[in-house]
CSV table of C-alpha atoms in Angstrom, one decimal:
chain,number,residue,atom,x,y,z
A,1,MET,CA,6.7,-18.5,2.4
A,2,GLU,CA,8.5,-20.3,4.8
A,3,LYS,CA,10.7,-18.6,7.8
A,4,SER,CA,14.3,-19.0,7.7
A,5,ARG,CA,17.1,-18.5,10.1
A,6,THR,CA,19.7,-16.7,8.6
A,7,ARG,CA,23.3,-17.2,10.0
A,8,HIS,CA,24.7,-14.8,7.8
A,9,GLY,CA,23.8,-11.4,6.3
A,10,LEU,CA,23.2,-10.4,3.0
A,11,GLY,CA,27.1,-10.3,2.5
A,12,GLY,CA,27.5,-13.5,4.0
A,13,ARG,CA,30.9,-14.6,4.1
A,14,ALA,CA,33.7,-13.4,1.3
A,15,LEU,CA,34.7,-16.0,-1.4
A,16,GLY,CA,37.2,-13.7,-3.4
A,17,PRO,CA,40.7,-14.4,-4.4
A,18,GLY,CA,43.8,-14.2,-2.0
A,19,ARG,CA,41.8,-15.3,1.2
A,20,GLN,CA,43.0,-18.1,3.3
A,21,PRO,CA,41.0,-21.2,3.1
A,22,VAL,CA,37.8,-20.3,5.2
A,23,ARG,CA,38.0,-22.2,8.9
A,24,ALA,CA,35.5,-25.0,9.0
A,25,PHE,CA,32.5,-24.8,11.1
A,26,THR,CA,29.7,-27.2,11.9
A,27,THR,CA,26.3,-26.3,12.5
A,28,THR,CA,23.8,-29.0,14.1
A,29,VAL,CA,20.4,-28.4,13.8
A,30,VAL,CA,18.1,-29.5,16.6
A,31,ALA,CA,14.4,-29.4,17.2
A,32,SER,CA,14.6,-30.4,20.9
A,33,LEU,CA,17.0,-31.0,23.5
A,34,ALA,CA,16.3,-34.8,23.0
A,35,ALA,CA,17.1,-34.4,19.2
A,36,ALA,CA,20.4,-32.7,20.3
A,37,LEU,CA,21.3,-35.7,22.6
A,38,ILE,CA,20.5,-37.8,19.9
A,39,VAL,CA,22.6,-35.9,17.1
A,40,SER,CA,25.6,-35.4,19.6
A,41,ALA,CA,25.5,-39.3,20.3
A,42,ALA,CA,25.8,-40.6,16.9
A,43,PRO,CA,22.4,-41.7,16.1
A,44,ALA,CA,21.4,-45.6,15.4
A,45,PHE,CA,20.0,-44.5,11.8
A,46,ALA,CA,21.6,-42.6,9.1
A,47,ALA,CA,20.2,-39.5,7.7
A,48,LYS,CA,19.8,-39.1,4.2
A,49,VAL,CA,20.2,-36.6,1.2
A,50,VAL,CA,16.4,-36.6,-0.1
A,51,ASP,CA,17.3,-34.2,-3.0
A,52,VAL,CA,19.6,-31.5,-4.1
A,53,ARG,CA,18.2,-28.6,-6.5
A,54,VAL,CA,19.9,-26.0,-7.9
A,55,GLY,CA,18.3,-22.6,-9.4
A,56,GLN,CA,19.1,-19.1,-10.5
A,57,HIS,CA,17.7,-16.2,-8.8
A,58,ALA,CA,18.0,-12.5,-9.3
A,59,GLY,CA,21.8,-12.1,-8.5
A,60,TYR,CA,22.5,-15.2,-6.5
A,61,SER,CA,22.6,-18.8,-7.5
A,62,ARG,CA,21.2,-21.3,-5.3
A,63,VAL,CA,22.0,-24.9,-3.7
A,64,VAL,CA,19.5,-26.8,-1.9
A,65,PHE,CA,20.1,-30.1,0.3
A,66,GLU,CA,16.9,-31.4,1.3
A,67,LEU,CA,17.0,-34.3,4.2
A,68,ASP,CA,15.0,-36.6,6.0
A,69,ALA,CA,16.3,-35.2,9.1
A,70,PRO,CA,18.5,-32.4,10.8
A,71,VAL,CA,22.1,-33.1,9.9
A,72,GLY,CA,25.2,-31.4,10.9
A,73,TYR,CA,27.3,-30.0,8.0
A,74,LYS,CA,30.4,-27.8,7.4
A,75,VAL,CA,31.6,-25.2,4.7
A,76,GLU,CA,35.1,-25.0,3.6
A,77,ARG,CA,36.6,-22.9,0.6
A,78,ASN,CA,39.7,-24.3,-1.2
A,79,ALA,CA,42.2,-22.1,-2.2
A,80,PRO,CA,42.1,-21.6,-5.9
A,81,ALA,CA,44.5,-23.4,-7.7
A,82,ALA,CA,45.2,-24.0,-11.4
A,83,GLY,CA,41.7,-22.1,-12.1
A,84,VAL,CA,39.9,-24.6,-9.6
A,85,ASN,CA,37.6,-22.6,-7.2
A,86,GLU,CA,35.2,-24.5,-5.3
A,87,LEU,CA,33.3,-24.7,-2.0
A,88,VAL,CA,33.7,-28.1,-0.2
A,89,VAL,CA,30.5,-29.1,1.7
A,90,SER,CA,30.5,-32.3,4.4
A,91,LEU,CA,27.5,-33.5,5.3
A,92,ASP,CA,26.4,-35.5,8.1
A,93,ALA,CA,24.0,-37.6,5.8
A,94,ALA,CA,24.0,-40.4,3.3
A,95,ALA,CA,23.8,-39.4,-0.5
A,96,LYS,CA,23.9,-41.0,-3.9
A,97,ALA,CA,26.8,-39.9,-6.4
A,98,GLN,CA,25.8,-37.3,-8.9
A,99,THR,CA,26.8,-34.5,-10.9
A,100,LEU,CA,24.6,-31.5,-11.5
A,101,ARG,CA,25.0,-29.3,-14.4
A,102,ARG,CA,22.9,-26.2,-14.9
A,103,LYS,CA,23.1,-22.9,-16.5
A,104,LEU,CA,23.7,-20.5,-13.4
A,105,ASP,CA,25.8,-17.3,-13.3
A,106,PHE,CA,28.1,-18.3,-10.2
A,107,ILE,CA,28.0,-22.1,-9.9
A,108,GLU,CA,29.6,-24.0,-12.5
A,109,SER,CA,28.7,-27.7,-10.7
A,110,VAL,CA,27.5,-29.6,-8.0
A,111,GLU,CA,29.3,-32.7,-7.4
A,112,ILE,CA,28.1,-35.0,-4.7
A,113,GLU,CA,30.3,-37.9,-3.1
A,114,PRO,CA,29.1,-40.9,-1.0
A,115,VAL,CA,32.2,-41.0,1.8
A,116,ALA,CA,31.0,-43.1,4.1
A,117,SER,CA,27.2,-44.9,5.1
A,118,ARG,CA,26.7,-41.8,7.1
A,119,ARG,CA,28.5,-39.0,5.2
A,120,SER,CA,28.7,-37.1,2.0
A,121,THR,CA,31.0,-34.6,0.1
A,122,VAL,CA,30.0,-31.7,-2.2
A,123,ARG,CA,31.9,-30.1,-4.2
A,124,VAL,CA,30.3,-26.8,-5.3
A,125,ARG,CA,32.6,-25.4,-8.4
A,126,LEU,CA,32.3,-21.8,-8.6
A,127,LYS,CA,32.2,-19.3,-11.3
A,128,GLY,CA,34.4,-16.3,-10.4
A,129,ASP,CA,36.3,-15.0,-7.3
A,130,ASP,CA,34.5,-12.0,-6.2
A,131,LEU,CA,31.7,-13.9,-4.9
A,132,LYS,CA,30.1,-14.4,-1.3
A,133,LEU,CA,28.3,-17.0,0.7
A,134,LYS,CA,25.0,-16.9,2.5
A,135,GLU,CA,23.7,-20.0,4.5
A,136,MET,CA,20.3,-21.0,5.6
A,137,ILE,CA,18.7,-23.7,7.7
A,138,LEU,CA,14.8,-24.0,6.9
A,139,ALA,CA,12.8,-26.6,8.3
A,140,ASN,CA,9.4,-28.8,7.3
A,141,PRO,CA,11.2,-30.5,5.6
A,142,PRO,CA,15.0,-30.3,6.7
A,143,ARG,CA,16.9,-28.6,4.2
A,144,ILE,CA,20.4,-26.5,4.2
A,145,VAL,CA,20.4,-23.8,1.7
A,146,LEU,CA,23.6,-22.0,0.0
A,147,ASP,CA,23.3,-18.9,-2.0
A,148,VAL,CA,26.4,-18.0,-3.7
A,149,LEU,CA,26.1,-14.3,-4.8
A,150,ASN,CA,27.7,-11.3,-6.4
A,151,GLU,CA,26.7,-8.1,-4.1
A,152,ALA,CA,27.1,-6.2,-7.6
A,153,ALA,CA,24.8,-8.5,-9.3
A,154,VAL,CA,22.3,-8.2,-6.3
A,155,ALA,CA,22.6,-4.6,-6.3
A,156,LYS,CA,21.7,-4.6,-9.9
A,157,ALA,CA,19.0,-7.1,-9.9
A,158,ARG,CA,17.2,-5.1,-7.0
A,159,ALA,CA,17.3,-1.8,-8.9
A,160,ALA,CA,16.0,-3.4,-11.6
A,161,GLU,CA,13.0,-5.0,-9.1
A,162,LYS,CA,12.3,-1.7,-8.3
A,163,GLU,CA,12.4,0.2,-11.6
A,164,ARG,CA,9.9,-3.0,-12.8
A,165,ALA,CA,7.6,-2.2,-9.6
A,166,ARG,CA,7.7,1.3,-10.9
A,167,LYS,CA,6.9,0.8,-14.1
A,168,ALA,CA,4.1,-1.0,-13.1
A,169,LEU,CA,2.9,1.2,-10.9
A,170,ALA,CA,3.0,4.2,-13.3
A,171,ALA,CA,1.2,1.8,-15.8
A,172,LYS,CA,-1.8,1.2,-13.3
A,173,LYS,CA,-2.0,4.8,-12.7
A,174,LYS,CA,-2.3,5.7,-16.2
A,175,LYS,CA,-5.1,2.8,-16.9
A,176,GLU,CA,-6.9,4.1,-13.8
A,177,GLU,CA,-6.5,7.4,-15.2
A,178,GLU,CA,-7.6,6.5,-18.8
A,179,ALA,CA,-10.5,4.4,-17.5
A,180,LYS,CA,-11.6,7.4,-15.2
A,181,LYS,CA,-11.7,9.5,-18.5
A,182,ALA,CA,-13.6,6.9,-20.7
A,183,GLU,CA,-16.0,7.0,-17.9
A,184,ALA,CA,-16.5,10.6,-17.8
A,185,LYS,CA,-16.6,11.0,-21.7
A,186,ALA,CA,-19.1,8.2,-21.7
A,187,ALA,CA,-21.2,9.9,-18.6
A,188,ALA,CA,-20.9,13.2,-20.7
A,189,ALA,CA,-22.2,11.6,-24.0
A,190,ALA,CA,-25.2,10.1,-22.1
A,191,ARG,CA,-26.2,13.6,-20.6
A,192,ALA,CA,-25.9,15.2,-24.2
A,193,ALA,CA,-27.8,12.3,-25.4
A,194,SER,CA,-30.5,12.6,-22.5
A,195,ALA,CA,-30.5,16.7,-23.0
A,196,GLY,CA,-31.2,16.3,-26.7
A,197,THR,CA,-34.0,14.0,-26.2
A,198,GLN,CA,-35.3,16.1,-23.8
A,199,ALA,CA,-35.0,19.0,-26.2
A,200,LYS,CA,-36.6,17.0,-29.2
A,201,ALA,CA,-39.7,16.3,-27.0
A,202,GLN,CA,-40.0,19.8,-26.0
A,203,ALA,CA,-39.8,21.3,-29.5
A,204,ARG,CA,-42.5,18.8,-30.4
A,205,THR,CA,-44.7,20.1,-27.8
A,206,GLN,CA,-44.4,23.7,-28.4
A,207,THR,CA,-44.9,22.9,-32.3
A,208,LYS,CA,-48.2,21.2,-31.0
A,209,ALA,CA,-49.2,24.2,-29.3
A,210,ALA,CA,-48.2,26.6,-32.0
A,211,ASN,CA,-50.6,24.7,-34.3
A,212,ARG,CA,-53.4,24.9,-32.2
A,213,ALA,CA,-52.9,28.8,-31.7
A,214,VAL,CA,-53.3,29.5,-35.4
A,215,GLN,CA,-56.2,27.3,-36.4
A,216,PRO,CA,-59.3,29.2,-36.6
A,217,PRO,CA,-62.3,28.2,-34.1
A,218,ALA,CA,-64.6,26.0,-35.8
A,219,SER,CA,-68.3,26.9,-36.1
A,220,SER,CA,-71.0,25.0,-34.3
A,221,PRO,CA,-73.9,23.3,-36.2
A,222,LYS,CA,-76.6,25.6,-34.3
A,223,GLN,CA,-74.7,28.9,-35.7
A,224,LYS,CA,-74.6,27.7,-39.4
A,225,THR,CA,-78.5,26.8,-39.2
A,226,SER,CA,-79.2,30.2,-37.8
A,227,ALA,CA,-77.1,32.0,-40.6
A,228,GLY,CA,-79.4,30.1,-43.2
A,229,ALA,CA,-82.5,31.2,-41.7
A,230,SER,CA,-81.8,34.8,-42.0
A,231,GLN,CA,-80.9,34.4,-45.5
A,232,GLN,CA,-84.2,33.0,-46.4
């Protein structure tokens, strides 16, 4: 799992109703001082958005912008008007026009609009008002990650995960206990079978000894001949 640099905590920035538009801010991602100088001096080449992905996770909806180079960006929230609640992301990178619509809990759609040869605007249409934003900047490849989340949903997802882990641990312990019981039962059965075999063998030995004890001793041929001579 790649390490990430999180600019906001889990709570992130509140996106609830009644707030003024969040003051725009720009973050420039640089790998070195030389890269910083190149970015600040407006590079001759234009960075590009390689891919835009969206996905649903436990308690939050995610948007990922994959780039071919680190770029600057800013995020603003438009004040809800006429039922429209959205984030406006300005990217210092070229992109193709496209609209993503997926079954997400907190994001309705993501619309990418090329502004100029080196800039793009992304409109993230939100579902609901009581939402917060978490931002991450990742490398290898360069990515900007926006997580739109609901704290109650996150808490619920965490509780569900803990419950699943508890049940999995209980099931594992139960399985181990059943395996131990089965092993003990098999060992007891093996001992009983061995004892039975030994008892049968001992009984056969005792029977043979008893049979030998009750049989009369056999007369020798010499004794039989002597007995016949005396009779004559």
